Structures are given as structure tokens and as C-alpha cells.
Amino acid sequence: MKNKNRFVRFFSLIICLLLCSTYLWAGTSGKIAGRITDAQSGEPLPFVNIIVEGTTLGAASNLNGHYIILNIPPGTYSVTAQMMGYQEVKVTNAKVAVDFTTTLNFALKPTIIEVEGITVVAERPLIQMDLTSTRAVIDAERIDQLPVEGFKDLVNLQAGVVEGHIRGGRSSEVVYMLDGISITDPFSYEVAVDVENSVVQELQVISGTFNAEYGQAMSGVVNIVTREGGRKLSGRITTYMGDYVSNHTKTFMNIDQVNPLSTNNIETTFGGPSLIFGTKLSFYVTARRYYNEGYLFGKRIFNPSDSCDFSSDAPSEWHIGSTGDSAMVPMAPTRENSFFGKLAFRSSPADKFSYNLMWKNRNFREYEHTFKYNPDGDYNRYNVGYTHTLNWNHVINSNTFFELKFANSFHDYGDYVIPLSSSHQFDSLKNLAFTTVDDEDTIYYYYDDPDGPRYVDPERLEDATNYAFRTGGTQMRRFNRNTTSYIGKFDLTSQATNSHLIKTGVELRRHRLFLHEFEIVPKKDEVGREIYPFEPYVPPINYTNHNKYTNYPFEGAAYIQDKIEFKDMIANIGIRFDYFNSNWKIPTDPRDPNPKDPLRPATPEYDTLNPIRVSGEPWFKDAEPKMQLSPRIGIAYPITDRGVLHGSYGHFFQIPPFEYIYTDPEFEVYAAGLTSRMGNADLEPQKTVIYEIGLQQQLTDAIALDVTGFFKNIRNLLGIRIYETYIGSKYAQYINRDYGNVRGVTVALEGRYSQYLYASLDYTYQIAKGNASDPNAVFWDALANREPEKFFVPLDWDQTHTLNGVVTIANPQLWGVSLIGRYGSGLPYTPSYEGIRVARENIERKPLQYNVDLRAYWNFKLLGSHLSLFLKVYNLFDRMNEVNVYTDTGRAGYTIISSPGVVRGINTLEEYLIRPDFYCAPRHIILGFSVGF
């Protein structure tokens, strides 16, 4: 009954919000507006027809000569103004961006006889007059010119972004949107499905105070609108190959062996109108297969089953049981397959139905230094995801339209170890069998053949010690989890008056979270002795090293927003309501969380679903649903026709990643020491308050300046609290305890493409501080017997100075060269000596980083086809940027070891201390071509 009342209040509030306003914004379209006048008298012209060519969109001017066209997908258009007795005027190259207004004014000349119309080429405005907070917009044409491999590379190019951290926030504080639907996996707030660049029509990075339409984000929004088929059939096949080429042979093993096929890619796109329905039904499909061997290699000197003995102090007495073939093995390869398809059907001028499907499969490995000579013992990982969306767009009248969307997404992640056979190639893996039950006598296999080679004794991992690479053994922990989301969203947009675009909306999301993780350990006999020879065994489900759950959290949201556009002021004012129910439980007494604790003295029998304490109190209770309101306001104030001030303020809330809500679902506290971390279904939303003020100023006809200052106050961040139970055991539970603040300024210069040249430059000065970078910081401090940080310290991603520059020299139809340059001051690290911290957290800085990437292309025609040859070079100057360092020296190339002792393995100390993973990728050269029609 209690939960029923909460749901009634929730849906009542949504209904009230919708009754207050009948309009909504979907975040996938823009608008064109302007005024039509008589070229001679300057008087407004009513009833002029304005048509967006290639679409069914258009409008007629009112008595004051004003017109507004809504619901325009992002892109470049030609717009025509027509009226009897006046010369027709066409404006080409008019660019429309999501959430923005493109202003096109027409002055028509009277004429008595029919004359040829006038064509005007629109220039992209350098100043966006209705920009109320920081937003970067990148269209498909620009993406095709840049040396970038994925959309995340584009995000990292924007001012205020440091490796996915937008304006000093944690990387999990960003939401990713695809055609108005979130593709963020709520388990970790990572992207559920990576989006290929060939799919993107427009990408927006909103780093300021984003509008009320966006929720579950505190730092930024990445909004992607996908391409659709055009009015003509078109297609393209792109392929390339390449390898890493570097002289740093001492650091990067096998880098001197150039293999042109170590990186290879083939991608095809095809789209246009259908053969049966013509332009009423369009399609767009793209498929890609990509492989990158990487630049981090190991050497198969040992197989996981090998056994060695280095216990003697005399190396001559060591036993080295090496059976490897000494082949070079890539230790961080990636293989990706992806598909995207979109159908758009316009059944009438007022109705458009669209369906899209995006699928991606990724198999990869992450470099583990200790497995360099036993590479087959380390994890292989997989990442599979898809999302598909059905959308109905209906135009009610020239000022109002709505969108109804249903979406389903799935994201699956896991790890495994490949079979022990003569063929260890990453690209020859088969589907692995995974049979698990909760019977403690069941052996778990992760191999295709249950009768083939199995896991080896974990003691093989410890044969080599003291700065030695592993000479046998496999990783013993296994992890699999997936998220399925069902989303329904209703959007309605209406231009209530010439000055008010009022918006509101509702969205419901239901998730299914599944997780299964365990550690394979040696099986023991009845008296607790390990069975010999080794037999793999999975502990019971109530042990801390075995967890499994399926949960069904629910989210709901509604918002109202008004975009007010006057000649001298533009404002975005809105409020958002969010609701979350974890549908999970919490212990009623944190000091006594688990009735099945093996260390607990015998207690009376209890109901296994909700056991009762001796006091009569339930052991668990349902977590309370969470609700919050977030007001937001942004104002743009034009000061001249070439300058505009903007300021914004907003409250932003986000439920912590779901992985921290459901961690340790059995509430296990097993060992006497501190070993376990427990989730918390009663976590409060994390909160950020953002202030921003800025100036856009056009300096010349071709150059514009943008200066923005910002401040973020962050509270209720995820942290940890240590509890001690009544029987003396300890555990850690996630709570809202961390805090921080970020302040900074961005300065950006951008030029309009002119005389074969385009250039942009942005600089960010930023200070990001908090009490912890990692939610688990208190847990690690407790294990190290040190006090948690009590002062503001720089966060791990606090890069004080960041500089990005882009230069393109091109004749776009024939040839072009683009360069991207990046500079970043050193990131912080915590100094230590021989594993002991010697100063406050993050008080020192790593070396600075800089990098240059290049893309060059040449287009030509052959036999009626469009061909393009291209060259891409990443890290053009083969710069050795130090991304990680030894914490005693602050450098990646050397460390101080006072008494290393005997290295009990086949490698030398120098070999072990060479860390190729401490550096960025070396120079990567790619050659390719594309054929299109």
C-alpha cells in the first residue's frame, strides 16, 4: 500500500505538469524563422510562401511578415520565398542545428513580368544569438574532414573536456543521447552502444547548463542525431589498413615488425528512396568491420599450464617448465563489428514514421603487464549492445507537432579466458560455453570442450615473484553482466506565439539488470584441505566471492520549458521532475546486515524472503523512492549585431550508477577483516549546481571569439562508509559523502571557412578539486591503515591548462589536409616510496602532454564514381606522452628501488620496469580509399 501511494503521487505530479503546459521538445530538430519585407518600401509582406526544398516543410508569413518553420532535422537546406507579383528568392547553404533557431530574412522585389529568381548563398553565422549556455555543434561534413576514429574523439576536442570528463566532473556524470533517446547504460553510465562516425548527422556537446529536457546528468550531454536516406540513391565503400610505426623499440616490444594489415577496416553505407514507395520511404544502412592489433605485445614463452620453481636462492637450481612457442601475441587488440539501419516513412505531409536499429559487437583485451610472458592466461573481454527505436512524428498544425517514441536497448559485458590449445589467436575464438548452477559441487567451465584443458591451480600465478612476469596460471575471477532497458517517451512542441516556444514532456524507463560474478578456487575436502590434484570450484552464492542478481529499477521524468525569443533577449526557462525506484531492499540495522553470516552464532529459524530479528523487527526494508525538482534558466542578451552576452544557472541531479546500488546483493560480511563492499538501494541523487556567464563576439567578418566562465558546486557524490558489526567483522557501504567544486574559463577562437582555410583554437583554464576522485577511496584508505582525505585535493582528471587547435586547408571537392593539435598540462598523482604514501593525495603533477594528428585526402572521378584516397597519421611526431608514472619519481621511464632482491623469474629487473602501457600510443599510420556514387 505504501508503494502504491508513492506511485499515485508520482503520476499525479506528471499529470499536473502536463496540464500546466501542452507542449514538449524532443531534442532532435531545429527551426527556421525570419521576416519577409518589400525590398523597396521595407513594409512587411504577409502570405508569402516559404518552402524548405527537399522536404514537405514550409510556412506562410503572417500580417507582420513573420514566419516560423518547426520540426526541421539538422542539416543544410535551400529555402525559397515565393509570392505573386514579387521576384522569387532562394537561400542556399542554410544550416539548421538541433535546439537552435536559424534566422533567414527575405527582401522581395516587386515585378510585373515573370523573371528568373535570385539565389543567395547563406553564410554560417559565427555568433549564435540564441545560445544561452555552452554548446558545441559538429555536423557530418566537418566530421568527414577530421582525423578522428570515433565520436568520443570529437567530444574530447571540445573546450572543457579532458578524456571524457566534462568541466571537471566524473566521467559517469555525462548522458549520451541518440535521436532523443538515452543510450547510456545506467549500470555504469557508459555508452551502451558506440556510434560510428558514418551514422552521425550532427553531434552536440553541451557542457554548460543544459535545458530541462535532459536529465540524469550533472556535467554534460552528448546529443547525436543520425542520418537518413536522401532523395537520391547513394552509397560508399571505405577501406583502409595500417600499423604503428615508431623508433621506440626499447619501450614497445615488436614495434619494429611492420604489418600493414595489423589495422584494417572495411565499411559500407547505402541509402536513398525505396523502389516501391519512392521518396515517401527512405532508408540508410551502414555496416563496419574493424580490427586493430594494437601496439602492446607479449611473448608466449609460457602457457598457463606451465609449472616453475624459483624458490631456491641459487638460479642454477631453478626449474623452468616452459612450453610456449615464443610467438609475439597482441595483448590489447580490438575487433569490432557494427550495423546501423534506419527507415523513414512519410505516410502523409503530417505523419512521419521512422525506425532505427544500431548493433555493435566488440571483442578486446586490456594490457596486463604481469602476463607479458604468459599472455594466454589473461582475460579476454567482450562488449555487445544494441538499441532500436520506433518514432512517430505528427504535425498537428503549422505551429504544433508531437513525437511518440518507444525504444529498447541491451548492453552485455563479460570476460573469459581462451582455451589452452595450440591455436591462441584472438581472432579465432569460438562461442564459449558457460554453465552455472548454485550447486556447490558443480564445476564451472569457460571452455568450448568440457573434456579439454581446464583451469590450472592458482598457485601457478605465484611461481614467479619479486618483479617477475608470471610463468603460468590464469585469471580466476569471472564476470558477466547485462542491462536491458525499455523506454517510452512522448514529446510535443508548439510555437505558442512568435516569442514563446513552450515545451513539456514525459518519459518512463524500466530496466532489467543482471549480474553474475565469482572466483574459481581450489576445491577442498570435508576437513578443509585442498584436493590434489587441483579441482576448480565455485564457492556458494552466500560467499563474498560469488554474487548474482537480477533487479528491475524504474525511472520516470517530466519537464516544462519555455524558450522566449525577443529581439533584445532570448531565455530558456524550465523545470524538471525526476523519479527513481530501485525496487530493492536495505538492512534495517547496518551493524547487523546479514542473517546468513557464517560468523553469526546460531539464531532461530527465519523466513528466507524477509527474516525476522529476535526483536521482531524485519531484517530488511524496502528502499524509499527518490524524487527531485531541478529548476534551470539561461539568458542570452545581444549587445550588438555582432555580440551577445549569455548567463545560465541550474540544478542537476543524477542517481548514482546502478552498480553501486546493487553491489553484494546477499549483504555478505564474511571475513573478520575488511574485505567486502556493499551496495545501498537508499542512495540519494547526486547534485550539482552550475553557474555560467559568457560572451560571444564577432571580431571580423571571418573570426569570432567566445569567452565563458563557469563554477560548479558538487554535493552528495558517491563515497564509502566503514561499518563494524556487532560480532566484530567489518564491511564498507556506499553512501552519499563526497563533494567537490570546479571553476574555470574557456576561450575559443573560430574562423569561417574562407580562401581554402578553416581554423579554430580553444583554451581551457580549470581547477577541479574534491575530497576524492574514486568512490572507493575510503575503502582503499582503510585497507592501507591511513586516514581518509579531509581536504580539497585536485581530482585525478584536473588538467589546469588545455589547448586544442584545428587547421584545415582544403578545396573540399578536390583535396584537403586537416591537422588537430592538443596540449595538456600534467595531471595529478600521489607521491609514494616503496608503496607508502609520502605526501598528500594528488599533490604532484605528471609531465605535460601534446600531440598532433593529420588527415589528408584527394578526391577524383573515375568511370562515373567518386573516389577518394586518404592518409591518416595519429601522433604524427611519435611523441612519448607519459599517461602513467611511477609514483616515487613522477616519470614513466624509471623508478627507485632501494633493495630489489633477487628477481625470481626469467626476466631481468630492467625488463620488468619497462612499462609500455605508461605511454600513449606511438605513431599510427593509416592508408585507405573510398568509392562512392
mmCIF file of N, CA, C and O in Angstrom, residues 14-84:
data_model
loop_
_atom_site.group_PDB
_atom_site.id
_atom_site.type_symbol
_atom_site.label_atom_id
_atom_site.label_comp_id
_atom_site.label_asym_id
_atom_site.label_seq_id
_atom_site.Cartn_x
_atom_site.Cartn_y
_atom_site.Cartn_z
ATOM 1 N N ILE A 14 3.046 14.150 -12.564
ATOM 2 C CA ILE A 14 3.252 14.199 -14.018
ATOM 3 C C ILE A 14 2.043 14.790 -14.709
ATOM 4 O O ILE A 14 2.147 15.648 -15.583
ATOM 5 N N ILE A 15 0.835 14.361 -14.304
ATOM 6 C CA ILE A 15 -0.386 14.880 -14.921
ATOM 7 C C ILE A 15 -0.507 16.377 -14.685
ATOM 8 O O ILE A 15 -0.856 17.151 -15.586
ATOM 9 N N CYS A 16 -0.170 16.821 -13.471
ATOM 10 C CA CYS A 16 -0.234 18.264 -13.182
ATOM 11 C C CYS A 16 0.724 19.040 -14.073
ATOM 12 O O CYS A 16 0.391 20.101 -14.596
ATOM 13 N N LEU A 17 1.924 18.505 -14.262
ATOM 14 C CA LEU A 17 2.890 19.188 -15.123
ATOM 15 C C LEU A 17 2.385 19.274 -16.554
ATOM 16 O O LEU A 17 2.523 20.304 -17.210
ATOM 17 N N LEU A 18 1.767 18.225 -17.040
ATOM 18 C CA LEU A 18 1.275 18.232 -18.407
ATOM 19 C C LEU A 18 0.085 19.150 -18.568
ATOM 20 O O LEU A 18 -0.130 19.736 -19.626
ATOM 21 N N LEU A 19 -0.734 19.284 -17.525
ATOM 22 C CA LEU A 19 -1.873 20.197 -17.599
ATOM 23 C C LEU A 19 -1.422 21.649 -17.575
ATOM 24 O O LEU A 19 -2.082 22.532 -18.141
ATOM 25 N N CYS A 20 -0.292 21.894 -16.911
ATOM 26 C CA CYS A 20 0.205 23.271 -16.859
ATOM 27 C C CYS A 20 0.677 23.751 -18.228
ATOM 28 O O CYS A 20 0.695 24.936 -18.502
ATOM 29 N N SER A 21 1.103 22.836 -19.081
ATOM 30 C CA SER A 21 1.582 23.199 -20.408
ATOM 31 C C SER A 21 1.363 22.035 -21.346
ATOM 32 O O SER A 21 1.464 20.892 -20.950
ATOM 33 N N THR A 22 1.064 22.321 -22.583
ATOM 34 C CA THR A 22 0.718 21.256 -23.520
ATOM 35 C C THR A 22 1.737 21.128 -24.634
ATOM 36 O O THR A 22 1.420 20.720 -25.730
ATOM 37 N N TYR A 23 2.976 21.444 -24.355
ATOM 38 C CA TYR A 23 3.973 21.420 -25.410
ATOM 39 C C TYR A 23 5.254 20.754 -24.912
ATOM 40 O O TYR A 23 5.580 20.813 -23.746
ATOM 41 N N LEU A 24 6.013 20.116 -25.862
ATOM 42 C CA LEU A 24 7.247 19.443 -25.465
ATOM 43 C C LEU A 24 8.330 19.550 -26.540
ATOM 44 O O LEU A 24 8.044 19.796 -27.684
ATOM 45 N N TRP A 25 9.538 19.308 -26.135
ATOM 46 C CA TRP A 25 10.698 19.397 -27.033
ATOM 47 C C TRP A 25 11.441 18.074 -27.027
ATOM 48 O O TRP A 25 11.696 17.503 -25.984
ATOM 49 N N ALA A 26 11.784 17.557 -28.203
ATOM 50 C CA ALA A 26 12.384 16.233 -28.298
ATOM 51 C C ALA A 26 13.896 16.266 -28.431
ATOM 52 O O ALA A 26 14.542 15.254 -28.310
ATOM 53 N N GLY A 27 14.496 17.404 -28.739
ATOM 54 C CA GLY A 27 15.943 17.486 -28.832
ATOM 55 C C GLY A 27 16.523 16.863 -30.081
ATOM 56 O O GLY A 27 17.668 16.441 -30.082
ATOM 57 N N THR A 28 15.728 16.765 -31.175
ATOM 58 C CA THR A 28 16.242 16.186 -32.417
ATOM 59 C C THR A 28 15.997 17.077 -33.622
ATOM 60 O O THR A 28 16.249 16.662 -34.752
ATOM 61 N N SER A 29 15.505 18.271 -33.430
ATOM 62 C CA SER A 29 15.208 19.148 -34.571
ATOM 63 C C SER A 29 15.430 20.607 -34.187
ATOM 64 O O SER A 29 15.515 20.958 -33.016
ATOM 65 N N GLY A 30 15.520 21.445 -35.223
ATOM 66 C CA GLY A 30 15.661 22.883 -35.027
ATOM 67 C C GLY A 30 14.559 23.614 -35.774
ATOM 68 O O GLY A 30 13.577 23.000 -36.228
ATOM 69 N N LYS A 31 14.716 24.928 -35.901
ATOM 70 C CA LYS A 31 13.685 25.689 -36.614
ATOM 71 C C LYS A 31 14.328 26.804 -37.424
ATOM 72 O O LYS A 31 15.463 27.229 -37.158
ATOM 73 N N ILE A 32 13.580 27.254 -38.432
ATOM 74 C CA ILE A 32 13.951 28.412 -39.245
ATOM 75 C C ILE A 32 12.888 29.475 -39.030
ATOM 76 O O ILE A 32 11.682 29.168 -39.042
ATOM 77 N N ALA A 33 13.305 30.707 -38.813
ATOM 78 C CA ALA A 33 12.364 31.806 -38.598
ATOM 79 C C ALA A 33 12.946 33.073 -39.202
ATOM 80 O O ALA A 33 14.157 33.187 -39.437
ATOM 81 N N GLY A 34 12.076 34.021 -39.461
ATOM 82 C CA GLY A 34 12.531 35.284 -40.016
ATOM 83 C C GLY A 34 11.372 36.194 -40.374
ATOM 84 O O GLY A 34 10.231 35.977 -39.944
ATOM 85 N N ARG A 35 11.674 37.203 -41.209
ATOM 86 C CA ARG A 35 10.668 38.206 -41.581
ATOM 87 C C ARG A 35 10.795 38.486 -43.084
ATOM 88 O O ARG A 35 11.896 38.557 -43.625
ATOM 89 N N ILE A 36 9.656 38.652 -43.741
ATOM 90 C CA ILE A 36 9.600 38.939 -45.172
ATOM 91 C C ILE A 36 9.177 40.399 -45.359
ATOM 92 O O ILE A 36 8.169 40.836 -44.789
ATOM 93 N N THR A 37 9.953 41.153 -46.143
ATOM 94 C CA THR A 37 9.642 42.567 -46.370
ATOM 95 C C THR A 37 9.719 42.882 -47.867
ATOM 96 O O THR A 37 10.321 42.145 -48.657
ATOM 97 N N ASP A 38 9.109 44.004 -48.196
ATOM 98 C CA ASP A 38 9.193 44.546 -49.556
ATOM 99 C C ASP A 38 10.556 45.230 -49.699
ATOM 100 O O ASP A 38 10.921 46.085 -48.886
ATOM 101 N N ALA A 39 11.317 44.850 -50.731
ATOM 102 C CA ALA A 39 12.678 45.370 -50.886
ATOM 103 C C ALA A 39 12.714 46.863 -51.127
ATOM 104 O O ALA A 39 13.711 47.527 -50.809
ATOM 105 N N GLN A 40 11.636 47.437 -51.663
ATOM 106 C CA GLN A 40 11.628 48.868 -51.971
ATOM 107 C C GLN A 40 11.096 49.701 -50.814
ATOM 108 O O GLN A 40 11.689 50.712 -50.428
ATOM 109 N N SER A 41 9.971 49.282 -50.248
ATOM 110 C CA SER A 41 9.337 50.090 -49.200
ATOM 111 C C SER A 41 9.752 49.686 -47.793
ATOM 112 O O SER A 41 9.598 50.458 -46.856
ATOM 113 N N GLY A 42 10.235 48.459 -47.639
ATOM 114 C CA GLY A 42 10.566 47.965 -46.310
ATOM 115 C C GLY A 42 9.371 47.500 -45.513
ATOM 116 O O GLY A 42 9.518 47.091 -44.348
ATOM 117 N N GLU A 43 8.166 47.538 -46.103
ATOM 118 C CA GLU A 43 6.960 47.105 -45.395
ATOM 119 C C GLU A 43 6.905 45.578 -45.322
ATOM 120 O O GLU A 43 7.390 44.875 -46.211
ATOM 121 N N PRO A 44 6.298 45.052 -44.244
ATOM 122 C CA PRO A 44 6.168 43.595 -44.137
ATOM 123 C C PRO A 44 5.242 43.050 -45.221
ATOM 124 O O PRO A 44 4.276 43.703 -45.622
ATOM 125 N N LEU A 45 5.547 41.831 -45.662
ATOM 126 C CA LEU A 45 4.737 41.168 -46.677
ATOM 127 C C LEU A 45 4.049 39.955 -46.062
ATOM 128 O O LEU A 45 4.719 38.999 -45.644
ATOM 129 N N PRO A 46 2.737 39.959 -45.967
ATOM 130 C CA PRO A 46 2.023 38.780 -45.466
ATOM 131 C C PRO A 46 1.771 37.766 -46.578
ATOM 132 O O PRO A 46 1.891 38.073 -47.762
ATOM 133 N N PHE A 47 1.459 36.546 -46.164
ATOM 134 C CA PHE A 47 1.015 35.465 -47.052
ATOM 135 C C PHE A 47 2.088 35.050 -48.073
ATOM 136 O O PHE A 47 1.767 34.529 -49.141
ATOM 137 N N VAL A 48 3.334 35.285 -47.760
ATOM 138 C CA VAL A 48 4.420 34.792 -48.615
ATOM 139 C C VAL A 48 4.679 33.327 -48.259
ATOM 140 O O VAL A 48 4.739 32.969 -47.082
ATOM 141 N N ASN A 49 4.837 32.483 -49.256
ATOM 142 C CA ASN A 49 5.116 31.066 -49.037
ATOM 143 C C ASN A 49 6.615 30.836 -48.894
ATOM 144 O O ASN A 49 7.394 31.237 -49.768
ATOM 145 N N ILE A 50 7.001 30.210 -47.802
ATOM 146 C CA ILE A 50 8.403 29.875 -47.555
ATOM 147 C C ILE A 50 8.495 28.358 -47.551
ATOM 148 O O ILE A 50 7.800 27.686 -46.770
ATOM 149 N N ILE A 51 9.331 27.809 -48.410
ATOM 150 C CA ILE A 51 9.409 26.361 -48.617
ATOM 151 C C ILE A 51 10.830 25.897 -48.360
ATOM 152 O O ILE A 51 11.797 26.482 -48.867
ATOM 153 N N VAL A 52 10.942 24.814 -47.567
ATOM 154 C CA VAL A 52 12.234 24.151 -47.360
ATOM 155 C C VAL A 52 12.351 23.068 -48.419
ATOM 156 O O VAL A 52 11.638 22.057 -48.369
ATOM 157 N N GLU A 53 13.198 23.268 -49.406
ATOM 158 C CA GLU A 53 13.283 22.355 -50.538
ATOM 159 C C GLU A 53 13.782 20.975 -50.105
ATOM 160 O O GLU A 53 14.606 20.841 -49.208
ATOM 161 N N GLY A 54 13.228 19.955 -50.778
ATOM 162 C CA GLY A 54 13.595 18.585 -50.454
ATOM 163 C C GLY A 54 12.846 18.014 -49.276
ATOM 164 O O GLY A 54 13.136 16.899 -48.833
ATOM 165 N N THR A 55 11.890 18.783 -48.717
ATOM 166 C CA THR A 55 11.076 18.321 -47.598
ATOM 167 C C THR A 55 9.633 18.718 -47.859
ATOM 168 O O THR A 55 9.310 19.366 -48.861
ATOM 169 N N THR A 56 8.756 18.337 -46.954
ATOM 170 C CA THR A 56 7.362 18.790 -47.016
ATOM 171 C C THR A 56 7.123 19.944 -46.052
ATOM 172 O O THR A 56 5.974 20.271 -45.752
ATOM 173 N N LEU A 57 8.192 20.542 -45.575
ATOM 174 C CA LEU A 57 8.089 21.592 -44.575
ATOM 175 C C LEU A 57 7.987 22.962 -45.220
ATOM 176 O O LEU A 57 8.587 23.224 -46.266
ATOM 177 N N GLY A 58 7.250 23.850 -44.583
ATOM 178 C CA GLY A 58 7.102 25.205 -45.084
ATOM 179 C C GLY A 58 6.165 25.993 -44.195
ATOM 180 O O GLY A 58 5.621 25.487 -43.207
ATOM 181 N N ALA A 59 5.944 27.265 -44.541
ATOM 182 C CA ALA A 59 5.068 28.131 -43.762
ATOM 183 C C ALA A 59 4.672 29.312 -44.632
ATOM 184 O O ALA A 59 5.215 29.511 -45.724
ATOM 185 N N ALA A 60 3.747 30.100 -44.133
ATOM 186 C CA ALA A 60 3.343 31.354 -44.771
ATOM 187 C C ALA A 60 3.532 32.478 -43.773
ATOM 188 O O ALA A 60 3.276 32.315 -42.564
ATOM 189 N N SER A 61 3.996 33.635 -44.256
ATOM 190 C CA SER A 61 4.221 34.759 -43.357
ATOM 191 C C SER A 61 2.899 35.328 -42.871
ATOM 192 O O SER A 61 1.876 35.296 -43.572
ATOM 193 N N ASN A 62 2.906 35.889 -41.641
ATOM 194 C CA ASN A 62 1.684 36.465 -41.081
ATOM 195 C C ASN A 62 1.561 37.939 -41.480
ATOM 196 O O ASN A 62 2.332 38.448 -42.302
ATOM 197 N N LEU A 63 0.611 38.630 -40.874
ATOM 198 C CA LEU A 63 0.355 40.023 -41.252
ATOM 199 C C LEU A 63 1.545 40.924 -40.994
ATOM 200 O O LEU A 63 1.698 41.965 -41.637
ATOM 201 N N ASN A 64 2.398 40.538 -40.069
ATOM 202 C CA ASN A 64 3.592 41.329 -39.768
ATOM 203 C C ASN A 64 4.818 40.860 -40.561
ATOM 204 O O ASN A 64 5.931 41.332 -40.319
ATOM 205 N N GLY A 65 4.595 39.911 -41.463
ATOM 206 C CA GLY A 65 5.691 39.412 -42.275
ATOM 207 C C GLY A 65 6.533 38.331 -41.624
ATOM 208 O O GLY A 65 7.494 37.844 -42.217
ATOM 209 N N HIS A 66 6.185 37.921 -40.415
ATOM 210 C CA HIS A 66 6.968 36.907 -39.697
ATOM 211 C C HIS A 66 6.541 35.504 -40.121
ATOM 212 O O HIS A 66 5.379 35.256 -40.446
ATOM 213 N N TYR A 67 7.493 34.577 -40.075
ATOM 214 C CA TYR A 67 7.185 33.169 -40.327
ATOM 215 C C TYR A 67 8.058 32.314 -39.419
ATOM 216 O O TYR A 67 9.140 32.721 -38.982
ATOM 217 N N ILE A 68 7.595 31.112 -39.146
ATOM 218 C CA ILE A 68 8.337 30.144 -38.325
ATOM 219 C C ILE A 68 8.092 28.758 -38.909
ATOM 220 O O ILE A 68 6.948 28.381 -39.189
ATOM 221 N N ILE A 69 9.157 27.995 -39.100
ATOM 222 C CA ILE A 69 9.067 26.602 -39.563
ATOM 223 C C ILE A 69 9.712 25.712 -38.505
ATOM 224 O O ILE A 69 10.909 25.837 -38.227
ATOM 225 N N LEU A 70 8.927 24.832 -37.921
ATOM 226 C CA LEU A 70 9.399 23.941 -36.862
ATOM 227 C C LEU A 70 9.735 22.564 -37.421
ATOM 228 O O LEU A 70 9.488 22.264 -38.590
ATOM 229 N N ASN A 71 10.277 21.721 -36.533
ATOM 230 C CA ASN A 71 10.414 20.282 -36.796
ATOM 231 C C ASN A 71 11.361 20.000 -37.969
ATOM 232 O O ASN A 71 11.127 19.083 -38.753
ATOM 233 N N ILE A 72 12.445 20.761 -38.092
ATOM 234 C CA ILE A 72 13.391 20.573 -39.190
ATOM 235 C C ILE A 72 14.580 19.748 -38.689
ATOM 236 O O ILE A 72 15.270 20.163 -37.752
ATOM 237 N N PRO A 73 14.830 18.583 -39.282
ATOM 238 C CA PRO A 73 16.009 17.805 -38.880
ATOM 239 C C PRO A 73 17.279 18.594 -39.147
ATOM 240 O O PRO A 73 17.332 19.423 -40.064
ATOM 241 N N PRO A 74 18.338 18.360 -38.373
ATOM 242 C CA PRO A 74 19.584 19.101 -38.604
ATOM 243 C C PRO A 74 20.163 18.785 -39.979
ATOM 244 O O PRO A 74 20.057 17.669 -40.485
ATOM 245 N N GLY A 75 20.746 19.784 -40.590
ATOM 246 C CA GLY A 75 21.324 19.602 -41.908
ATOM 247 C C GLY A 75 21.457 20.921 -42.637
ATOM 248 O O GLY A 75 21.257 22.003 -42.059
ATOM 249 N N THR A 76 21.776 20.844 -43.920
ATOM 250 C CA THR A 76 21.939 22.025 -44.771
ATOM 251 C C THR A 76 20.829 22.038 -45.807
ATOM 252 O O THR A 76 20.594 21.035 -46.495
ATOM 253 N N TYR A 77 20.140 23.180 -45.957
ATOM 254 C CA TYR A 77 18.943 23.252 -46.787
ATOM 255 C C TYR A 77 18.996 24.464 -47.717
ATOM 256 O O TYR A 77 19.744 25.430 -47.482
ATOM 257 N N SER A 78 18.129 24.395 -48.738
ATOM 258 C CA SER A 78 17.800 25.559 -49.572
ATOM 259 C C SER A 78 16.375 25.965 -49.236
ATOM 260 O O SER A 78 15.471 25.117 -49.180
ATOM 261 N N VAL A 79 16.169 27.262 -48.985
ATOM 262 C CA VAL A 79 14.862 27.782 -48.571
ATOM 263 C C VAL A 79 14.424 28.836 -49.582
ATOM 264 O O VAL A 79 15.193 29.753 -49.917
ATOM 265 N N THR A 80 13.177 28.717 -50.055
ATOM 266 C CA THR A 80 12.663 29.604 -51.098
ATOM 267 C C THR A 80 11.475 30.408 -50.580
ATOM 268 O O THR A 80 10.610 29.865 -49.876
ATOM 269 N N ALA A 81 11.441 31.710 -50.934
ATOM 270 C CA ALA A 81 10.301 32.586 -50.621
ATOM 271 C C ALA A 81 9.615 32.965 -51.941
ATOM 272 O O ALA A 81 10.270 33.467 -52.870
ATOM 273 N N GLN A 82 8.288 32.727 -52.023
ATOM 274 C CA GLN A 82 7.535 32.959 -53.253
ATOM 275 C C GLN A 82 6.259 33.744 -52.965
ATOM 276 O O GLN A 82 5.594 33.492 -51.958
ATOM 277 N N MET A 83 5.943 34.683 -53.874
ATOM 278 C CA MET A 83 4.686 35.425 -53.771
ATOM 279 C C MET A 83 4.379 36.030 -55.142
ATOM 280 O O MET A 83 5.273 36.530 -55.826
ATOM 281 N N MET A 84 3.112 35.970 -55.546
ATOM 282 C CA MET A 84 2.701 36.545 -56.818
ATOM 283 C C MET A 84 3.027 38.036 -56.842
ATOM 284 O O MET A 84 2.766 38.765 -55.884
#
